[in-house]
Short mmCIF file of C-alpha atoms (C1' of nucleotides) in Angstrom, two decimals:
data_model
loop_
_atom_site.label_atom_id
_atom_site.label_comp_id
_atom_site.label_asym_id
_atom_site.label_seq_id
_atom_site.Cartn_x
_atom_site.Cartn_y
_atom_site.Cartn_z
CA UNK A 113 0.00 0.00 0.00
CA UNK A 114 2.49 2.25 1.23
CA UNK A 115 5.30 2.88 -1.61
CA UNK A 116 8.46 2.89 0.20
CA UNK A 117 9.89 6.33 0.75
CA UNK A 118 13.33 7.09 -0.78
CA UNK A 119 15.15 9.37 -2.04
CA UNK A 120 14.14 10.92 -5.86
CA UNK A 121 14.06 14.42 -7.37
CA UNK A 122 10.78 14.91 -5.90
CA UNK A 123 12.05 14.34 -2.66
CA UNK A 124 14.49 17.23 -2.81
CA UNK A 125 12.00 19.51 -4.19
CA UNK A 126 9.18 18.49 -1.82
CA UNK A 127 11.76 18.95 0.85
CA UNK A 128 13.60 22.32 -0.31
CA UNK A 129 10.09 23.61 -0.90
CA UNK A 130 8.81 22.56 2.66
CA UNK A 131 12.41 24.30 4.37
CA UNK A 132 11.76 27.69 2.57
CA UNK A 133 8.06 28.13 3.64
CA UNK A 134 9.36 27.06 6.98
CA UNK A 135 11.86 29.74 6.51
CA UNK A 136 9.64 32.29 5.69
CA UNK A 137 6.12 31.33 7.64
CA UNK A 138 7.92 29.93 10.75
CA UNK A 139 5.91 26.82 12.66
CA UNK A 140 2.44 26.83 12.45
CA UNK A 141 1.64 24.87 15.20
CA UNK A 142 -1.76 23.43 14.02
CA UNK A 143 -4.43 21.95 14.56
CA UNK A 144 -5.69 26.05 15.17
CA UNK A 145 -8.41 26.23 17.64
CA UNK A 146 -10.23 29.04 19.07
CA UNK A 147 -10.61 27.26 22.48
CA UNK A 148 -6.88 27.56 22.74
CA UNK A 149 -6.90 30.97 23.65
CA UNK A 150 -5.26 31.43 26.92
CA UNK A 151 -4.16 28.30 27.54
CA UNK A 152 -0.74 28.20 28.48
CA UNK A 153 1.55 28.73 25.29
CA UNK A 154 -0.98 30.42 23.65
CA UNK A 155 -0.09 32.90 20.69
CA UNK A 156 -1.74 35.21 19.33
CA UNK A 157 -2.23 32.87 16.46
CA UNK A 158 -4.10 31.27 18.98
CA UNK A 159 -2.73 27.58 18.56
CA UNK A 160 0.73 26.58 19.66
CA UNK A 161 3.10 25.96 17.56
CA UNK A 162 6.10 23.36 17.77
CA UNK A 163 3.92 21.16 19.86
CA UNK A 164 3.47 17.52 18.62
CA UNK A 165 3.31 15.52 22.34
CA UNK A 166 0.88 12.95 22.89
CA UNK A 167 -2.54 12.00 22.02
CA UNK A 168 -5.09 15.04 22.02
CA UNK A 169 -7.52 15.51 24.81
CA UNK A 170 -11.07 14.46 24.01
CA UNK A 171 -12.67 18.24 23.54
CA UNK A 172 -9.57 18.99 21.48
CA UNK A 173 -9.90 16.65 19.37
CA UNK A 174 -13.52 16.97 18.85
CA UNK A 175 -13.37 20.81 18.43
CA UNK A 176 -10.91 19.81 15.25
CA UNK A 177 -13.16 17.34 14.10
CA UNK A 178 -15.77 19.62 14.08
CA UNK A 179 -13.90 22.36 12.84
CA UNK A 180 -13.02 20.10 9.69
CA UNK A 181 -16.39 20.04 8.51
CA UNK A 182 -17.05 23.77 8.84
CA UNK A 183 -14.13 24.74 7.57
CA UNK A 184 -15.44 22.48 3.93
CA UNK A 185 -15.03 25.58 1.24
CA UNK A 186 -15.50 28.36 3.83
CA UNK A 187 -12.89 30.74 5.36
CA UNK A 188 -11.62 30.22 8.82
CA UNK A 189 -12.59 33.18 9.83
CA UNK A 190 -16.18 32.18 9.84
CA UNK A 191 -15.39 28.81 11.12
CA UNK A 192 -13.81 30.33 14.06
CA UNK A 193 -17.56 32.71 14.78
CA UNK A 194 -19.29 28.98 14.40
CA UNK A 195 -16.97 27.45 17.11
CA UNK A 196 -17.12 29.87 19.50
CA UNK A 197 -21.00 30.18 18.92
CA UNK A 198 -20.93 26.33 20.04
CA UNK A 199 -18.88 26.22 22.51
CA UNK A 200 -20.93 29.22 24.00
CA UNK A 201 -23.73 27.07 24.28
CA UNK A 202 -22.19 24.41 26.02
CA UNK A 203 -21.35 22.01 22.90
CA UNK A 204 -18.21 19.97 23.62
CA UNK A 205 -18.41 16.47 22.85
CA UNK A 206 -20.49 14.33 20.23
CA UNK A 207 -23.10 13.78 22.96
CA UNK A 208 -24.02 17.39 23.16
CA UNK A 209 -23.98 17.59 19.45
CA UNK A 210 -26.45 14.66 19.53
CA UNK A 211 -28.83 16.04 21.93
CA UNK A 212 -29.40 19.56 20.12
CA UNK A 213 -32.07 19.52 17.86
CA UNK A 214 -30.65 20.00 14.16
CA UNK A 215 -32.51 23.02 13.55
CA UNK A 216 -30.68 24.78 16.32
CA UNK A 217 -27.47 23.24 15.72
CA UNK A 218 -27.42 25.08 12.13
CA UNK A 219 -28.43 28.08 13.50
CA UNK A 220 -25.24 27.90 15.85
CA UNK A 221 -23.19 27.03 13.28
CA UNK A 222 -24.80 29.69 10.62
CA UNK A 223 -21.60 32.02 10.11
CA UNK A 224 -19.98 29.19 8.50
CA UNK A 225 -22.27 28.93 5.85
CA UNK A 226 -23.86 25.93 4.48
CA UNK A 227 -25.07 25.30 8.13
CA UNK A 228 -28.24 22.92 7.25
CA UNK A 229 -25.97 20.74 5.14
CA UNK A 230 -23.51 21.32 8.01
CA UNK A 231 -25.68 20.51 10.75
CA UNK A 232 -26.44 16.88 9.53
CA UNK A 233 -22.61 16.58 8.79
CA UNK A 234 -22.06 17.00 12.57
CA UNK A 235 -24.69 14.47 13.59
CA UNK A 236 -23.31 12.23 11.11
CA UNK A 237 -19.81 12.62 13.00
CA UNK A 238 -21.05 13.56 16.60
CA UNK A 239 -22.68 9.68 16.32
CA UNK A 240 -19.60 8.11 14.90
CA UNK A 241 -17.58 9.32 17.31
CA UNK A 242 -19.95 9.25 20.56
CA UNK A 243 -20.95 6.56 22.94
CA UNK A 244 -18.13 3.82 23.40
CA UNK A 245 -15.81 5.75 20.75
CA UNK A 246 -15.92 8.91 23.06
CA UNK A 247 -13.74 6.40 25.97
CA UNK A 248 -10.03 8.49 25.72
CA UNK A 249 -7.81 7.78 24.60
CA UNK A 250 -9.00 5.95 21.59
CA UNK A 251 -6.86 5.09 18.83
CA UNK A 252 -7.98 6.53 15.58
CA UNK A 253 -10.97 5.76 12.81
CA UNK A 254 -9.78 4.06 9.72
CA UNK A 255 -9.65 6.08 7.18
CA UNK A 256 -12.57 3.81 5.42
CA UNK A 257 -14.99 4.49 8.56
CA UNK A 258 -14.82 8.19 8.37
CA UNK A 259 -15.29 7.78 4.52
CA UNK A 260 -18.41 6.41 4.69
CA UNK A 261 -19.69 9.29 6.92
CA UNK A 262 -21.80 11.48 4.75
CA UNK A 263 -20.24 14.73 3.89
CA UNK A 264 -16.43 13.59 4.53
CA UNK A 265 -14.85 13.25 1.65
CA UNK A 266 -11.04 12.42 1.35
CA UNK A 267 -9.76 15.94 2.41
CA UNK A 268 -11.94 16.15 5.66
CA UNK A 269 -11.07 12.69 6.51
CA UNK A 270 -7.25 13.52 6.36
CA UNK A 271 -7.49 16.03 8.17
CA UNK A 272 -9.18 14.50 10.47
CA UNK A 273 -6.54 11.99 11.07
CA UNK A 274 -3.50 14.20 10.53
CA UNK A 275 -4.81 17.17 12.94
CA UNK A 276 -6.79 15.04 15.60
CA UNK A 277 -5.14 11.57 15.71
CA UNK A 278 -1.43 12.54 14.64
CA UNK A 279 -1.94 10.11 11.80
CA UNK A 280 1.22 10.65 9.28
CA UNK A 281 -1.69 11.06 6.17
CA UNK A 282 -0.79 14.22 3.98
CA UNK A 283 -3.33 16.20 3.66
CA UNK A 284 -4.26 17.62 0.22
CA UNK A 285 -6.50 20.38 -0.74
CA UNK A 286 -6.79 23.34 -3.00
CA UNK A 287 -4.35 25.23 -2.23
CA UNK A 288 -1.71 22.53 -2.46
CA UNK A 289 -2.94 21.75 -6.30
CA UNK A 290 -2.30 25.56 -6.65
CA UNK A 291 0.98 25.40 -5.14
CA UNK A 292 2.08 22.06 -7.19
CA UNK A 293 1.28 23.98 -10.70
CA UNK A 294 2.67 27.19 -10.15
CA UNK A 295 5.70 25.52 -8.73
CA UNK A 296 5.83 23.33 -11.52
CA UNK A 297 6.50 20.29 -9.59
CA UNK A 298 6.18 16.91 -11.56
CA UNK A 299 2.88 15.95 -9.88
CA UNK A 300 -0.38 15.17 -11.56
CA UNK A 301 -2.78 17.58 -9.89
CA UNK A 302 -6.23 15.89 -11.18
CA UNK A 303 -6.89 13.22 -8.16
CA UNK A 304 -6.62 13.59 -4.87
CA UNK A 305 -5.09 9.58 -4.46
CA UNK A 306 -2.26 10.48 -6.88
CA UNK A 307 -1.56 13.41 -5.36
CA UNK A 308 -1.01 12.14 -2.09
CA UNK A 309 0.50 9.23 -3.40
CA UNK A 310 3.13 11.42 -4.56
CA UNK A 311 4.05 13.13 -1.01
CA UNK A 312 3.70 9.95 0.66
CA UNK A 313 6.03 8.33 -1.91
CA UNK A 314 8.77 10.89 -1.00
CA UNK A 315 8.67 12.29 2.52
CA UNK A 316 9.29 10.52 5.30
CA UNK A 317 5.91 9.24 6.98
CA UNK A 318 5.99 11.81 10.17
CA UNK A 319 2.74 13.30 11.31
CA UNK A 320 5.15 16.43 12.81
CA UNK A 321 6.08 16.89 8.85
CA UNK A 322 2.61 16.40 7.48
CA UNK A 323 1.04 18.85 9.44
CA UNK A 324 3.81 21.62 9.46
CA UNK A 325 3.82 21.08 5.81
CA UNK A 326 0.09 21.24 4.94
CA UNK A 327 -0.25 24.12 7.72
CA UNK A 328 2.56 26.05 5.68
CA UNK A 329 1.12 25.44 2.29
CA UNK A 330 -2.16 27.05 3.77
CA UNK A 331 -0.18 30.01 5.00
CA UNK A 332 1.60 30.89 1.96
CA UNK A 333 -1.25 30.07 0.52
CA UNK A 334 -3.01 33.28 2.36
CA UNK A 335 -0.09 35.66 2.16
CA UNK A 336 1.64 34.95 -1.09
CA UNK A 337 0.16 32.12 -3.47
CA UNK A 338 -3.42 33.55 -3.44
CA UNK A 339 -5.94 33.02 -6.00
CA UNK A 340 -4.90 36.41 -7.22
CA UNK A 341 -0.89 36.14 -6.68
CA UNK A 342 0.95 38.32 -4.73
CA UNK A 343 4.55 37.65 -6.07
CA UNK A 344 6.12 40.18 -4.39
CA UNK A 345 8.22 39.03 -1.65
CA UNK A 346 7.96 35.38 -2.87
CA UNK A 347 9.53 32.62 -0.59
CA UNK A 348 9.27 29.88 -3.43
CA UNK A 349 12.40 30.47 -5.62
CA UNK A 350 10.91 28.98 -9.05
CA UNK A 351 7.37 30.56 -7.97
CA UNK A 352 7.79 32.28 -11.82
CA UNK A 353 4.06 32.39 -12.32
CA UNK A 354 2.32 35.05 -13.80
CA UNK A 355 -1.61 36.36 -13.47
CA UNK A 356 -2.81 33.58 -15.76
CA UNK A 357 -0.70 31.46 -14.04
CA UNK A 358 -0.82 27.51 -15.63
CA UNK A 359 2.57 26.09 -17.43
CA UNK A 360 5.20 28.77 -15.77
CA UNK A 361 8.18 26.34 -14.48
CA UNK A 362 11.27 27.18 -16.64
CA UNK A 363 10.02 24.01 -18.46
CA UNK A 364 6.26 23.65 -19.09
CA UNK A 365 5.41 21.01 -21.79
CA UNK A 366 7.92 18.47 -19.95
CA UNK A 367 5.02 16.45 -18.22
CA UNK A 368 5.32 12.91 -20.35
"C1'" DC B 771 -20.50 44.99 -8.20
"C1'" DC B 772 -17.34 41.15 -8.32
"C1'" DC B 773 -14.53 37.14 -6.49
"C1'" DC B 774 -13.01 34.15 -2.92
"C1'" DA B 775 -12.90 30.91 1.01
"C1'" DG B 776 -8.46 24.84 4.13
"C1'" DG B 777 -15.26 20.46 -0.04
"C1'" DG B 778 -18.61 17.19 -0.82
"C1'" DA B 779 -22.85 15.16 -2.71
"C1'" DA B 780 -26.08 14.60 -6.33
"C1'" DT B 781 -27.13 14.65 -11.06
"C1'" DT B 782 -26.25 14.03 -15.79
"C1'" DC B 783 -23.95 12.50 -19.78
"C1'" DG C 860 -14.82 8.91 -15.30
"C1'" DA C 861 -15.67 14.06 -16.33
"C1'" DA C 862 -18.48 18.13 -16.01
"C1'" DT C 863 -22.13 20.81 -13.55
"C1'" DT C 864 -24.84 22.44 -9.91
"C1'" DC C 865 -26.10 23.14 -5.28
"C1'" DC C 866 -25.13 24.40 -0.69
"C1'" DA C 867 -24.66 30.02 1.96
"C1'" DT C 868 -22.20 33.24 5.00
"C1'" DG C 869 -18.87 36.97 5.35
"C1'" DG C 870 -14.74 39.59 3.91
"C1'" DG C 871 -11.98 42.15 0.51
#
DNA sequence: CCCCAGGGAATTC
DNA sequence: GAATTCCATGGG
C-alpha cells in the first residue's frame, strides 16, 4: 500500500520547498483552535506551535473534528464565529452535538455557511464518534470508517486523522494543487489519491512533517500564493508564475 | 459589483 | 470517469 519512501528528485523539491516556507512562515503549530486561547503557550495565532506531544484531549480533538467540517469551502474566519457560537452554548463532545435539535445546531453554526448541510454533517460525525468511541484515549478511525460518513470526503477525513489523531496522512487540498502547478512540480494535480501518493512516496511518513507542511502550504497560501498572486516578496524560488498562471516552471510542456 | 474561502454530494452525460 | 450544480455566510 504504502510505496516505500526514498530518495528521488521529488524528494528534494518536496523537501527544499517545505524548508523555505518554513523559513519564511515559521511553525504553524496546528491543529488552530479558538478554544486555545489562553491556555498556556498560547499565541496570538491562537494555537501553539512546535507542539506535537501525545494524544489530544477528548474536547480537542472533537473541536478539530468539528472544525473540519465547517471549515469544507469556507474561510476560517467564519469557522472560528461557528466554534465559538458552540462552545458558547455548552457544545463539547459528540453527545451534546447529539442532543441539540438540528434546527438549532445550524443556527449555531450559521456564520460558517452551508449550516443545514452542516448541521447533519455533525450528527453524522457527533454519532460516529460518541458513545463507546468517546472512551479516551481511543486510537484513531480508519480512514474507510470516516469515509463512509456522509459529507467527509477524502480531504476532511485527512485532516481528520493528521490534525486530531497525529496520523502521518498528507493532507491535500486546493491550495496545495495551486501550489504544485505554479511551482511546476512533476505531480499530476487531477486526483486527490495520486496526489497524495506522490508526497507519501517521497517524505518521510511523520505526522510532525505532514502537518507543518500542509499548515505552511495554507499560510503561503493566504499571504503569497493567493488566488490572485501576490509575487512580491515570494519565498518559493521557481514561484515564476504570472496572473494567468498555468505552465510557468522554466520548463512547461515536460510532463510525459 | 465582483470574487473568494483549508469540499462534498447529487445529477447528468 | 468528467463536467455541472447546489449548498450560503462573510470579507476584501
Amino acid at each position: 500500500m504504502e510505496p516505500r519512501t526514498r530518495a528521488t528528485p521529488l524528494t528534494r523539491q518536496l523537501e527544499s520547498l517545505y524548508r523555505r516556507l518554513l523559513d519564511a512562515y515559521g511553525p504553524q503549530g496546528w491543529w488552530p483552535t479558538p478554544s486555545r486561547a489562553g491556555a498556556r503557550g498560547f499565541t496570538e495565532r491562537g494555537y501553539h506551535p512546535g507542539e506535537y506531544g501525545g494524544p489530544r484531549a477528548p474536547r480537542e480533538r472533537f473541536e478539530i473534528i468539528v472544525g473540519a467540517i465547517l471549515t469544507q469551502n469556507t474561510a476560517w474566519t467564519n469557522v472560528e464565529k461557528a466554534l465559538t457560537r458552540l462552545r458558547e452554548a455548552g457544545i463539547f463532545r459528540p453527545a451534546d452535538v447529539l442532543a441539540v435539535p438540528t434546527s438549532r445546531l445550524a443556527g449555531l453554526i450559521r456564520a460558517s455557511g452551508y449550516f443545514n448541510q452542516k448541521a447533519r454533517k455533525l450528527k453524522g460525525v457527533a454519532a460516529l464518534f460518541s458513545a463507546d468511541r468517546a472512551l479516551a484515549p481511543r486510537a484513531a478511525p480508519t480512514r474507510d470508517e470516516l469515509l463512509a460518513q456522509w459529507g467527509v470526503g477524502p480531504e476532511t477525513a485527512d485532516s481528520i486523522l493528521l490534525y486530531a489523531f497525529r496520523v502521518p496522512v498528507f493532507v491535500v487540498d486546493a491550495y496545495t494543487r495551486r501550489l504544485i502547478e505554479r511551482v511546476g512540480l512533476d505531480v499530476p494535480t487531477d486526483h486527490y489519491d495520486e496526489i497524495q501518493q506522490a508526497f507519501h512516496g517521497s517524505l518521510s511518513p511523520r505526522h510532525e512533517l505532514y502537518n507543518e507542511f500542509h499548515a505552511l502550504i495554507v499560510a503561503h497560501a493566504k499571504v503569497h500564493c493567493r488566488a490572485k498572486p501576490v509575487c512580491e516578496g515570494c519565498p518559493v524560488s521557481r514561484c515564476r508564475y504570472r496572473d494567468s498562471h498555468r505552465g510557468n516552471g522554466p520548463r512547461d510542456s515536460a510532463r510525459a
